[in-house]
């Protein structure tokens, strides 16, 4: 009986040239070679391809044991003897002599259900004959001394800008000619998993590629079925169910609870979501490593730096979509989904609060990086339907804490869309709702939408008066000044900004404080009164809360550029505008950046042509609605909506 008696012709192995060469090279050395990787990544297929081409192999010399075919640990040695052509009963020494005489290569395929027994058998075989060629495939290494492992990852979807990767090549080989963008969309949704691609391609006898791409793009589990030599490979669900059955009860609970995390995550977030009365935080850490070793989790970044140092970074993991979909079904079956989702939103509220404090404190770039790292989770926490009123307040708290992301970094429409959806779910008159009303009004004012902004600011004013919130009243005045600037009503804008700037903020962590009101006042006064405008810019810098406030710094520099442009020093205006652009690029806001670039281009033309530079008005302002960068995309995955 040969190794391939239960297989048909070998299909083409796509995208594994590097791994093929690596495994072939290792197979000629001492010790066993183990191919590891997640479910459906193609471990057995690559092993078969390598062994069929190996110089030591010839017809009948590869003996394969399929460990997932109902064998027990006690039957393993007998099954190997029987496959090699010997009676089931006998010694390991006799088996080794037979393999050596016939130049046999041993393949222990899919070792996972018998991992310890396979490791013990390999140890006995190599103790008798160290030169025996042994290959194994499993989702985790055998853990033997001298074992050489080759970890297989999903196939890349793209190799560079506009260059299709092997995942697309595999799908194209199964579908025939098709639109490249559709092939790429399907492969991205399937995350390059070869088994998922094979199973998805089999659905094309029932649907078009366009329908398949739309189905995959929608949220929900991927259930594809098709004929396969093994039961666990007939669907993604079956492939992950086989691995799930081998996990401990603790690891199963952690796997299921991690399914609420759509992006990559660190151990802290995993603990927040998974830890409860039946799972301790310390147990979550150890479960993460076991799930990683079992190829359930992907480690997207190893820990960096010494623990406890200021530069240390924790590891980050990701649960691939197939494993995530399977875990989510298990979570629902156990009735634990609501608890995991509630803990998830609470953790995201803590992340957003940390980002808000970091923005106003230690560094705005750190805050932007934190939101960037957790963007998938923050998006999910904002958009998933709340479980109840308390959960809705948690989502609203996240939207309010991320005020800087919407107002300062240029994602105003996205912030408005979240607030418009969440505010009706939180009708109770609370300080949080008052802040949300102001923020929604402020974002609408920044977008020159007075019909939306004024009613929101009126409600926010009533709430601020009721709560005796002087900070809130100052922020409302600042927002009204923005609306006045759009109306070209400089007198009203100056009056509102002077009122806001005179206020001594008691809450420096939320919204534009007095320093930003002074900076905006300098911009409003720039074409009219250079002395007052320069004084306002100086007051803005003196009242800053932190030296790392690039948002404030860029606004002040922009004001200085306007002042110098309006009052006759083009060289100074050019220098200030350049610095404003550099500072603003550190945190974003495409509308501001486009306006600064427009003014910079005008200043350069004026200097080249020696045109008069003294102006009394008409200077470019970022609130005038210059077209934003066409390459700019919504920060979170949901498109921004609304005017």
Coordinates of C-alpha atoms in Angstrom, one line a residue:
X1 CA 0.0 0.0 0.0
X2 CA 1.6 3.3 -1.0
X3 CA 1.2 6.6 0.7
X4 CA -1.2 7.9 -2.0
X5 CA -3.6 5.0 -2.4
X6 CA -6.4 7.0 -1.0
X7 CA -5.8 10.1 -3.1
X8 CA -6.5 11.1 -6.6
X9 CA -4.1 13.0 -8.9
X10 CA -2.1 15.7 -7.2
X11 CA -3.6 19.1 -7.9
X12 CA -1.2 22.0 -8.7
X13 CA 0.4 23.6 -5.7
X14 CA 0.1 27.3 -6.2
X15 CA 2.2 30.0 -4.5
X16 CA 4.4 27.6 -2.5
X17 CA 7.7 27.7 -4.4
X18 CA 9.7 29.1 -1.5
X19 CA 8.3 26.7 1.0
X20 CA 8.7 23.8 -1.4
X21 CA 12.4 24.5 -1.8
X22 CA 12.8 25.1 2.0
X23 CA 11.1 21.8 2.9
X24 CA 13.1 19.9 0.2
X25 CA 16.3 21.2 1.6
X26 CA 15.4 20.3 5.2
X27 CA 14.3 16.8 4.3
X28 CA 17.9 15.8 3.5
X29 CA 19.2 16.7 7.0
X30 CA 18.9 15.0 10.4
X31 CA 15.7 15.1 12.4
X32 CA 12.1 15.2 11.5
X33 CA 10.6 18.0 9.4
X34 CA 7.2 19.3 10.4
X35 CA 4.9 21.5 8.3
X36 CA 2.7 23.6 10.6
X37 CA -0.1 26.1 9.9
X38 CA -3.8 26.9 10.4
X39 CA -6.7 24.8 9.1
X40 CA -7.0 24.6 5.3
X41 CA -3.6 26.2 4.6
X42 CA -2.4 23.3 2.5
X43 CA 0.1 21.4 4.7
X44 CA -0.8 17.9 3.4
X45 CA -0.8 19.0 -0.2
X46 CA 2.6 20.6 0.0
X47 CA 4.0 17.6 1.9
X48 CA 2.7 15.3 -0.8
X49 CA 4.2 17.4 -3.6
X50 CA 7.6 17.6 -1.9
X51 CA 7.8 13.8 -1.2
X52 CA 6.7 12.9 -4.8
X53 CA 9.6 14.9 -6.2
X54 CA 12.2 14.0 -3.5
X55 CA 15.2 12.2 -4.9
X56 CA 15.0 9.4 -2.3
X57 CA 11.4 8.6 -3.3
X58 CA 10.3 6.1 -5.9
X59 CA 7.0 4.2 -6.4
X60 CA 5.9 2.6 -3.2
X61 CA 8.6 4.2 -0.9
X62 CA 6.4 6.8 0.9
X63 CA 4.4 5.5 3.7
X64 CA 1.6 7.8 5.0
X65 CA -0.5 7.6 8.1
X66 CA -3.5 9.8 8.3
X67 CA -3.8 10.4 12.0
X68 CA -7.3 12.0 11.8
X69 CA -8.9 8.9 10.2
X70 CA -10.1 7.3 13.4
X71 CA -6.8 5.9 14.7
X72 CA -6.0 5.7 18.4
X73 CA -2.7 6.2 20.0
X74 CA -2.3 2.4 20.6
X75 CA -3.0 1.7 16.9
X76 CA -0.5 4.1 15.5
X77 CA 2.5 1.8 15.3
X78 CA 0.5 -1.0 13.9
X79 CA -1.0 1.2 11.2
X80 CA 2.4 2.4 10.2
X81 CA 3.6 -1.2 9.9
X82 CA 0.6 -2.2 7.9
X83 CA 1.1 0.7 5.5
X84 CA 4.7 -0.3 5.1
X85 CA 3.7 -3.8 4.1
X86 CA 4.4 -5.5 7.4
X87 CA 2.1 -7.4 9.8
X88 CA 0.5 -5.1 12.4
X89 CA 2.2 -6.9 15.3
X90 CA 5.9 -6.5 15.6
X91 CA 8.7 -4.4 16.9
X92 CA 9.8 -0.8 16.0
X93 CA 13.3 -2.1 15.2
X94 CA 11.9 -4.5 12.6
X95 CA 9.9 -1.6 11.1
X96 CA 12.9 0.6 10.9
X97 CA 15.0 -2.1 9.2
X98 CA 12.2 -2.6 6.7
X99 CA 12.0 1.1 6.0
X100 CA 15.8 1.4 5.6
X101 CA 16.0 -1.6 3.3
X102 CA 13.3 -0.1 1.0
X103 CA 14.4 3.5 1.3
X104 CA 11.1 4.5 2.7
X105 CA 10.1 8.0 3.8
X106 CA 7.5 8.2 6.6
X107 CA 4.8 10.8 6.5
X108 CA 2.7 11.3 9.6
X109 CA -0.2 13.4 8.2
X110 CA -2.4 15.6 10.4
X111 CA -0.9 14.6 13.7
X112 CA -3.0 16.9 15.8
X113 CA -5.4 14.3 17.4
X114 CA -2.5 12.0 18.2
X115 CA 0.2 14.6 18.7
X116 CA 1.8 13.1 21.8
X117 CA 1.7 9.6 20.3
X118 CA 3.2 10.8 17.1
X119 CA 6.0 12.5 18.9
X120 CA 6.7 9.3 20.9
X121 CA 6.7 7.2 17.8
X122 CA 9.1 9.6 15.9
X123 CA 11.4 9.6 18.9
X124 CA 11.5 5.7 18.9
X125 CA 12.1 5.6 15.2
X126 CA 14.9 8.0 15.2
X127 CA 16.5 6.5 18.2
X128 CA 16.8 3.2 16.2
X129 CA 17.7 4.9 12.9
X130 CA 18.7 8.6 13.1
X131 CA 19.0 8.8 9.3
X132 CA 15.4 7.8 8.7
X133 CA 13.5 10.4 6.7
X134 CA 10.4 11.5 8.6
X135 CA 7.9 14.3 7.7
X136 CA 4.9 15.4 9.7
X137 CA 2.1 17.8 9.2
X138 CA 0.2 19.4 12.1
X139 CA -1.3 22.6 13.3
X140 CA 1.5 22.8 15.9
X141 CA 5.1 21.4 16.2
X142 CA 5.7 17.9 17.6
X143 CA 8.0 19.5 20.2
X144 CA 11.0 17.1 19.6
X145 CA 14.7 18.0 19.9
X146 CA 16.2 18.6 16.4
X147 CA 12.8 19.1 14.9
X148 CA 12.8 21.5 11.9
X149 CA 9.5 23.3 11.3
X150 CA 8.2 25.2 8.3
X151 CA 5.2 27.3 9.1
X152 CA 2.7 27.9 6.3
X153 CA 0.7 31.1 6.1
X154 CA -2.3 31.9 3.9
X155 CA -1.4 32.8 0.4
X156 CA -0.8 36.5 -0.3
X157 CA -3.5 38.3 -2.2
X158 CA -1.2 40.9 -3.7
X159 CA 2.5 41.1 -4.1
X160 CA 2.6 44.9 -4.6
X161 CA 0.6 47.7 -6.1
X162 CA -1.4 46.2 -9.0
X163 CA 0.4 42.8 -8.8
X164 CA -1.9 39.9 -8.1
X165 CA -0.6 37.3 -5.6
X166 CA -0.8 33.5 -5.6
X167 CA -4.2 33.6 -3.9
X168 CA -5.7 35.3 -6.9
X169 CA -3.8 32.9 -9.2
X170 CA -5.3 29.9 -7.3
X171 CA -8.8 31.3 -7.7
X172 CA -8.3 32.2 -11.3
X173 CA -7.2 28.7 -12.0
X174 CA -10.5 27.4 -10.6
X175 CA -12.8 30.0 -12.1
X176 CA -11.3 30.7 -15.5
X177 CA -11.3 34.3 -17.0
X178 CA -12.8 36.8 -14.7
X179 CA -12.5 40.5 -13.7
X180 CA -9.3 40.9 -11.7
X181 CA -11.0 43.2 -9.2
X182 CA -13.6 40.5 -8.4
X183 CA -10.9 37.9 -7.9
X184 CA -9.0 40.2 -5.6
X185 CA -12.2 41.0 -3.6
X186 CA -13.0 37.3 -3.1
X187 CA -9.5 36.4 -2.1
X188 CA -9.3 39.3 0.4
X189 CA -12.6 38.3 2.0
X190 CA -11.3 34.8 2.3
X191 CA -7.9 36.1 3.7
X192 CA -6.0 34.0 1.2
X193 CA -6.9 30.6 2.8
X194 CA -6.4 28.0 0.1
X195 CA -9.2 25.7 1.4
X196 CA -11.6 28.6 1.6
X197 CA -10.7 29.6 -2.0
X198 CA -11.2 26.0 -3.2
X199 CA -14.6 25.7 -1.5
X200 CA -15.7 29.2 -2.7
X201 CA -14.8 28.3 -6.3
X202 CA -17.1 25.3 -6.1
X203 CA -20.1 27.6 -5.4
X204 CA -19.8 29.1 -8.9
X205 CA -22.0 26.4 -10.4
X206 CA -24.8 28.0 -8.3
X207 CA -24.0 31.7 -8.4
X208 CA -21.9 34.2 -10.4
X209 CA -18.6 35.6 -9.2
X210 CA -20.3 38.9 -8.6
X211 CA -22.8 37.3 -6.3
X212 CA -20.1 35.3 -4.6
X213 CA -18.0 38.5 -3.9
X214 CA -21.1 40.3 -2.5
X215 CA -21.9 37.3 -0.3
X216 CA -18.4 37.2 1.1
X217 CA -18.3 40.9 1.7
X218 CA -21.3 40.8 4.0
X219 CA -20.8 40.0 7.6
X220 CA -21.7 36.5 8.7
X221 CA -20.2 33.0 8.8
X222 CA -18.6 31.5 5.7
X223 CA -20.3 28.1 5.2
X224 CA -19.0 26.5 2.0
X225 CA -19.2 22.8 1.4
X226 CA -17.9 20.5 -1.2
X227 CA -16.5 17.0 -1.8
X228 CA -13.2 16.3 -0.1
X229 CA -11.0 13.3 0.8
X230 CA -11.5 14.2 4.5
X231 CA -14.7 15.1 6.3
X232 CA -13.2 18.1 8.0
X233 CA -12.2 19.7 4.7
X234 CA -15.8 19.7 3.3
X235 CA -16.4 23.1 4.8
X236 CA -14.7 25.8 6.8
X237 CA -16.9 25.1 9.7
X238 CA -15.8 21.4 9.8
X239 CA -12.2 22.4 9.4
X240 CA -12.3 24.6 12.5
X241 CA -14.6 22.3 14.4
X242 CA -11.9 19.6 14.2
X243 CA -9.3 21.9 15.8
X244 CA -11.8 23.2 18.3
X245 CA -12.5 19.7 19.6
X246 CA -8.8 19.3 20.5
X247 CA -8.7 22.4 22.6
X248 CA -9.2 22.4 26.4
X249 CA -12.5 23.8 27.7
X250 CA -10.7 27.0 28.8
X251 CA -9.1 27.6 25.4
X252 CA -12.5 27.0 23.8
X253 CA -14.1 29.7 25.9
X254 CA -11.3 32.1 25.1
X255 CA -11.5 31.3 21.4
X256 CA -15.2 31.9 21.3
X257 CA -15.0 35.2 23.2
X258 CA -12.2 36.5 21.0
X259 CA -14.5 36.2 18.1
X260 CA -16.0 39.6 18.9
X261 CA -12.7 41.2 18.0
X262 CA -12.6 42.0 14.3
X263 CA -9.1 43.3 14.1
X264 CA -5.7 42.5 15.6
X265 CA -5.5 42.9 19.4
X266 CA -3.1 42.9 22.3
X267 CA -3.3 40.8 25.5
X268 CA -4.9 43.6 27.4
X269 CA -7.9 43.8 25.1
X270 CA -8.1 40.0 25.0
X271 CA -8.3 40.0 28.8
X272 CA -11.0 42.6 28.9
X273 CA -13.2 40.6 26.6
X274 CA -12.4 37.1 27.8
X275 CA -11.9 37.4 31.6
X276 CA -14.9 36.8 33.7
X277 CA -15.9 34.7 36.7
X278 CA -14.9 31.5 35.0
X279 CA -11.7 32.7 33.2
X280 CA -9.0 34.7 35.0
X281 CA -6.9 37.4 33.3
X282 CA -3.7 35.3 33.8
X283 CA -5.5 32.3 32.2
X284 CA -6.3 34.4 29.1
X285 CA -2.6 35.1 28.6
X286 CA -1.6 31.5 28.6
X287 CA -4.6 30.5 26.4
X288 CA -3.4 33.1 23.8
X289 CA -0.1 31.3 23.5
X290 CA -1.6 27.9 23.3
X291 CA -4.0 29.1 20.6
X292 CA -1.1 30.6 18.8
X293 CA 0.8 27.4 19.0
X294 CA -2.2 25.5 17.6
X295 CA -2.3 27.9 14.6
X296 CA -5.8 29.3 15.7
X297 CA -4.4 32.7 16.4
X298 CA -2.0 34.6 14.1
X299 CA 0.7 36.7 15.8
X300 CA 0.9 39.9 13.8
X301 CA 3.6 41.5 16.0
X302 CA 5.9 39.9 18.6
X303 CA 6.5 41.7 21.8
X304 CA 9.1 44.4 21.4
X305 CA 11.4 46.0 24.1
X306 CA 12.0 45.1 27.7
X307 CA 8.8 44.7 29.8
X308 CA 8.2 47.7 32.0
X309 CA 10.3 50.0 29.8
X310 CA 8.8 53.1 28.3
X311 CA 9.4 51.7 24.8
X312 CA 8.0 48.1 25.4
X313 CA 5.3 47.0 23.0
X314 CA 3.0 44.0 23.7
X315 CA 2.4 41.3 21.1
X316 CA -0.6 41.6 18.9
X317 CA -2.7 38.7 17.7
X318 CA -5.5 38.2 15.1
X319 CA -8.2 35.7 14.8
X320 CA -8.6 34.9 11.1
X321 CA -12.1 35.2 9.7
X322 CA -12.9 31.5 9.4
X323 CA -11.8 30.8 13.0
X324 CA -13.7 34.0 14.1
X325 CA -16.9 32.9 12.4
X326 CA -16.7 29.5 14.0
X327 CA -16.0 31.0 17.4
X328 CA -18.9 33.4 17.1
X329 CA -21.3 30.5 16.5
X330 CA -20.0 28.7 19.6
X331 CA -20.4 31.9 21.6
X332 CA -24.0 32.2 20.6
X333 CA -24.7 28.5 21.3
X334 CA -23.3 28.9 24.9
X335 CA -25.4 32.1 25.5
X336 CA -22.2 34.1 26.3
X337 CA -22.4 36.5 23.3
X338 CA -24.1 39.4 25.1
X339 CA -21.6 39.3 28.0
X340 CA -18.7 39.3 25.6
X341 CA -20.1 42.1 23.6
X342 CA -20.8 44.2 26.7
X343 CA -17.2 43.7 27.9
X344 CA -15.9 44.5 24.5
X345 CA -17.7 47.9 24.4
X346 CA -16.6 48.7 27.9
X347 CA -13.0 48.0 26.8
X348 CA -13.3 50.2 23.8
X349 CA -14.7 53.0 26.0
X350 CA -11.5 52.8 28.1
X351 CA -9.4 52.8 24.9
X352 CA -11.2 55.9 23.6
X353 CA -10.8 57.7 27.0
X354 CA -7.1 56.9 27.0
X355 CA -6.7 58.3 23.5
X356 CA -8.6 61.5 24.6
X357 CA -6.3 62.0 27.6
X358 CA -3.2 61.3 25.5
X359 CA -4.4 63.8 22.9
X360 CA -4.6 66.6 25.4
X361 CA -1.6 65.4 27.4
X362 CA 1.5 63.5 26.5
X363 CA 1.2 63.6 22.7
X364 CA -1.2 63.9 19.9
X365 CA 0.7 61.6 17.6
X366 CA 0.5 58.9 20.3
X367 CA -3.3 59.4 20.4
X368 CA -3.6 59.2 16.7
X369 CA -1.5 56.0 16.7
X370 CA -3.6 54.4 19.4
X371 CA -6.8 55.1 17.5
X372 CA -5.1 53.8 14.3
X373 CA -4.1 50.5 16.1
X374 CA -7.6 50.0 17.4
X375 CA -9.6 51.3 14.5
X376 CA -11.4 48.1 13.7
X377 CA -12.5 47.6 17.3
X378 CA -13.6 51.3 17.8
X379 CA -15.6 51.1 14.6
X380 CA -17.3 47.9 15.7
X381 CA -18.1 49.4 19.1
X382 CA -19.6 52.4 17.5
X383 CA -21.7 50.6 14.8
X384 CA -22.8 47.4 16.4
X385 CA -26.4 47.7 17.7
X386 CA -26.4 48.4 21.4
X387 CA -27.8 45.7 23.7
X388 CA -29.7 48.1 25.9
X389 CA -29.7 51.7 27.1
X390 CA -26.6 51.3 29.2
X391 CA -24.8 49.8 26.3
X392 CA -26.0 52.7 24.0
X393 CA -24.5 55.1 26.5
X394 CA -21.2 53.2 26.3
X395 CA -21.2 53.6 22.5
X396 CA -22.0 57.4 22.9
X397 CA -19.2 57.8 25.4
X398 CA -16.8 56.3 22.8
X399 CA -18.0 58.8 20.1
X400 CA -17.6 61.7 22.5
X401 CA -14.2 60.7 23.7
X402 CA -13.0 60.5 20.1
X403 CA -14.0 64.2 19.5
X404 CA -10.5 65.0 18.4
X405 CA -10.6 62.3 15.7
X406 CA -13.7 63.9 14.2
X407 CA -13.0 67.6 14.8
X408 CA -9.2 67.9 14.6
X409 CA -8.1 65.1 12.4
X410 CA -10.7 65.7 9.6
X411 CA -13.3 63.0 10.0
X412 CA -16.2 65.3 10.7
X413 CA -18.9 63.6 8.6
X414 CA -18.0 60.2 10.1
X415 CA -18.3 61.6 13.6
X416 CA -21.6 63.3 12.8
X417 CA -23.0 60.0 11.4
X418 CA -22.1 58.2 14.6
X419 CA -23.6 60.9 16.8
X420 CA -26.8 61.3 14.8
X421 CA -27.3 57.5 15.2
X422 CA -26.5 57.3 18.9
X423 CA -28.0 60.4 20.3
X424 CA -31.6 59.2 19.9
X425 CA -30.7 56.1 21.9
X426 CA -29.7 58.2 24.9
X427 CA -32.5 60.5 25.8
X428 CA -31.8 60.9 29.5
X429 CA -30.5 64.4 30.4
X430 CA -26.9 63.7 31.4
X431 CA -23.5 65.5 31.2
X432 CA -22.5 62.9 28.5
X433 CA -25.5 63.7 26.4
X434 CA -24.8 67.5 26.7
X435 CA -21.3 66.9 25.4
X436 CA -22.6 64.8 22.6
X437 CA -25.0 67.5 21.6
X438 CA -22.3 70.1 21.6
X439 CA -19.9 67.9 19.6
X440 CA -22.6 67.1 17.0
X441 CA -23.3 70.9 16.7
X442 CA -19.6 71.7 16.5
X443 CA -19.0 69.2 13.7
X444 CA -22.0 70.5 11.8
X445 CA -20.7 74.1 12.2
X446 CA -17.3 73.0 10.9
X447 CA -19.0 71.6 7.8
X448 CA -21.0 74.8 7.4
X449 CA -24.3 73.1 8.0
X450 CA -26.1 75.8 10.1
X451 CA -29.5 74.2 9.8
X452 CA -28.2 71.1 11.6
X453 CA -25.7 72.9 13.9
X454 CA -28.0 75.6 15.4
X455 CA -30.7 73.4 16.9
X456 CA -28.0 71.1 18.3
X457 CA -26.1 74.0 19.9
X458 CA -29.4 75.4 21.3
X459 CA -30.1 72.0 23.0
X460 CA -26.5 71.9 24.2
X461 CA -26.8 75.5 25.6
X462 CA -29.9 74.5 27.6
X463 CA -28.1 71.5 29.0
X464 CA -25.0 73.5 29.9
X465 CA -27.2 76.1 31.7
X466 CA -29.0 73.3 33.6
X467 CA -25.8 71.7 34.6
X468 CA -24.0 75.0 35.4
X469 CA -21.4 74.0 32.9
X470 CA -19.3 77.0 32.2
X471 CA -16.9 75.0 30.0
X472 CA -19.8 73.9 27.9
X473 CA -21.0 77.5 27.4
X474 CA -17.5 78.5 26.2
X475 CA -17.4 75.6 23.8
X476 CA -20.8 76.6 22.4
X477 CA -19.6 80.2 21.8
X478 CA -16.6 78.8 20.0
X479 CA -18.9 76.8 17.7
X480 CA -21.1 79.8 17.0
X481 CA -18.0 81.7 16.0
X482 CA -17.2 79.1 13.4
X483 CA -20.7 79.5 12.0
X484 CA -20.3 83.3 12.0
X485 CA -17.0 83.0 10.0
X486 CA -18.8 81.0 7.3
X487 CA -21.4 83.9 7.1
X488 CA -18.6 86.4 6.8
X489 CA -19.9 88.0 10.0
X490 CA -16.5 88.9 11.5
X491 CA -18.0 91.0 14.3
X492 CA -20.1 88.2 15.7
X493 CA -17.2 85.7 15.3
X494 CA -14.8 88.0 17.2
X495 CA -17.4 88.6 20.0
X496 CA -18.0 84.9 20.4
X497 CA -14.3 84.0 20.4
X498 CA -13.5 86.7 22.9
X499 CA -16.2 85.3 25.2
X500 CA -14.8 81.8 24.8
X501 CA -11.2 82.8 25.1
X502 CA -11.8 84.7 28.4
X503 CA -13.1 81.6 30.0
X504 CA -10.7 79.6 32.2
X505 CA -11.3 76.0 31.3
X506 CA -11.7 73.6 34.3
X507 CA -11.8 70.5 32.0
X508 CA -8.7 70.6 29.7
X509 CA -9.4 67.1 28.4
X510 CA -12.4 67.8 26.1
X511 CA -12.9 70.0 23.2
X512 CA -11.1 73.2 22.0
X513 CA -10.1 75.2 25.0
X514 CA -9.3 78.9 25.4
X515 CA -6.1 78.5 23.5
X516 CA -7.9 77.4 20.4
X517 CA -10.4 80.2 20.7
X518 CA -7.5 82.7 20.9
X519 CA -6.0 81.1 17.8
X520 CA -9.2 81.2 15.8
X521 CA -9.6 84.9 17.0
X522 CA -6.2 85.6 15.5
X523 CA -7.4 84.2 12.2
X524 CA -10.7 86.2 12.3
X525 CA -8.8 89.4 13.0
X526 CA -5.9 88.8 10.6
X527 CA -7.2 90.9 7.6
X528 CA -8.5 93.7 9.9
X529 CA -6.1 94.4 12.7
X530 CA -2.6 93.1 12.7
X531 CA -1.8 94.2 16.3
X532 CA -4.9 92.5 17.8
X533 CA -4.4 89.5 15.7
X534 CA -0.7 89.1 16.7
X535 CA -1.7 89.6 20.3
X536 CA -4.4 86.9 20.0
X537 CA -1.9 84.5 18.5
X538 CA 0.6 85.2 21.3
X539 CA -2.2 84.6 23.9
X540 CA -3.1 81.3 22.2
X541 CA 0.5 80.0 22.5
X542 CA 0.9 81.2 26.1
X543 CA -2.4 79.5 27.2
X544 CA -1.6 76.1 25.5
X545 CA -2.1 73.1 27.7
X546 CA 0.9 71.1 26.3
X547 CA 3.9 71.8 24.1
X548 CA 3.0 68.8 21.9
X549 CA -0.4 70.3 20.8
X550 CA 0.2 70.2 17.0
X551 CA -3.4 71.0 16.4
X552 CA -3.0 74.3 18.2
X553 CA 0.5 75.0 16.8
X554 CA -0.6 74.5 13.2
X555 CA -3.6 76.8 13.7
X556 CA -1.4 79.6 15.2
X557 CA 1.1 79.3 12.4
X558 CA -1.7 79.5 9.9
X559 CA -3.0 82.6 11.7
X560 CA 0.5 84.2 11.5
X561 CA 0.7 83.4 7.8
X562 CA -2.6 85.2 7.2
X563 CA -1.4 88.1 9.3
X564 CA 1.9 88.5 7.4
X565 CA 0.1 88.0 4.0
X566 CA -2.5 90.6 4.8
X567 CA 0.0 93.1 6.1
X568 CA 2.9 93.0 3.8
X569 CA 5.6 90.4 4.6
X570 CA 5.3 87.6 2.1
X571 CA 8.5 85.8 3.1
X572 CA 7.4 85.6 6.7
X573 CA 4.0 84.4 5.5
X574 CA 5.6 81.7 3.4
X575 CA 7.7 80.4 6.3
X576 CA 4.7 80.3 8.7
X577 CA 2.5 78.6 6.1
X578 CA 5.2 75.9 5.5
X579 CA 5.5 75.2 9.2
X580 CA 1.7 75.1 9.6
X581 CA 1.5 72.5 6.9
X582 CA 4.2 70.4 8.5
X583 CA 2.6 70.5 11.9
X584 CA -0.9 69.7 10.5
X585 CA 0.4 66.7 8.5
X586 CA 1.4 65.1 11.8
X587 CA -2.2 64.7 12.8
X588 CA -4.2 65.0 9.6
X589 CA -7.3 67.0 8.5
X590 CA -7.2 67.1 4.7
X591 CA -9.4 70.2 4.4
X592 CA -6.9 72.3 6.4
X593 CA -4.0 70.8 4.5
X594 CA -5.5 71.6 1.1
X595 CA -6.2 75.2 2.2
X596 CA -2.6 75.6 3.5
X597 CA -1.2 74.3 0.2
X598 CA -3.4 76.7 -1.7
X599 CA -2.2 79.6 0.3
X600 CA 1.4 78.4 0.0
X601 CA 1.1 78.2 -3.8
X602 CA -0.4 81.7 -3.9
X603 CA 2.5 83.1 -1.8
X604 CA 5.1 81.4 -4.0
X605 CA 3.5 83.0 -7.1
X606 CA 3.3 86.4 -5.5
X607 CA 7.0 86.3 -4.5
X608 CA 8.0 85.1 -8.0
X609 CA 6.0 87.8 -9.8
X610 CA 6.6 90.5 -7.1
X611 CA 2.8 91.0 -7.0
X612 CA 1.4 93.2 -4.2
X613 CA 0.8 91.2 -1.1
X614 CA -1.1 93.6 1.1
X615 CA -4.7 92.4 1.5
X616 CA -7.7 93.5 3.4
X617 CA -9.7 90.3 2.9
X618 CA -10.2 87.3 0.7
X619 CA -7.4 85.2 2.2
X620 CA -7.9 81.5 1.8
X621 CA -9.5 80.0 4.9
X622 CA -9.8 76.2 5.5
X623 CA -13.4 76.6 6.4
X624 CA -14.2 77.9 3.0
X625 CA -14.8 74.4 1.8
X626 CA -11.9 73.8 -0.5
X627 CA -12.0 70.4 -2.2
X628 CA -10.4 67.9 0.2
X629 CA -7.7 65.5 -0.9
X630 CA -9.4 63.1 -3.4
X631 CA -7.4 60.2 -2.1
X632 CA -8.7 60.7 1.5
X633 CA -10.9 57.9 2.7
X634 CA -13.1 57.4 5.8
X635 CA -11.0 56.5 8.8
X636 CA -13.2 53.7 10.0
X637 CA -14.6 51.0 7.7
X638 CA -18.1 52.4 7.4
X639 CA -18.5 55.2 4.8
X640 CA -19.2 58.6 6.1
X641 CA -22.7 59.8 5.3
X642 CA -24.7 62.9 5.3
X643 CA -24.0 66.4 4.0

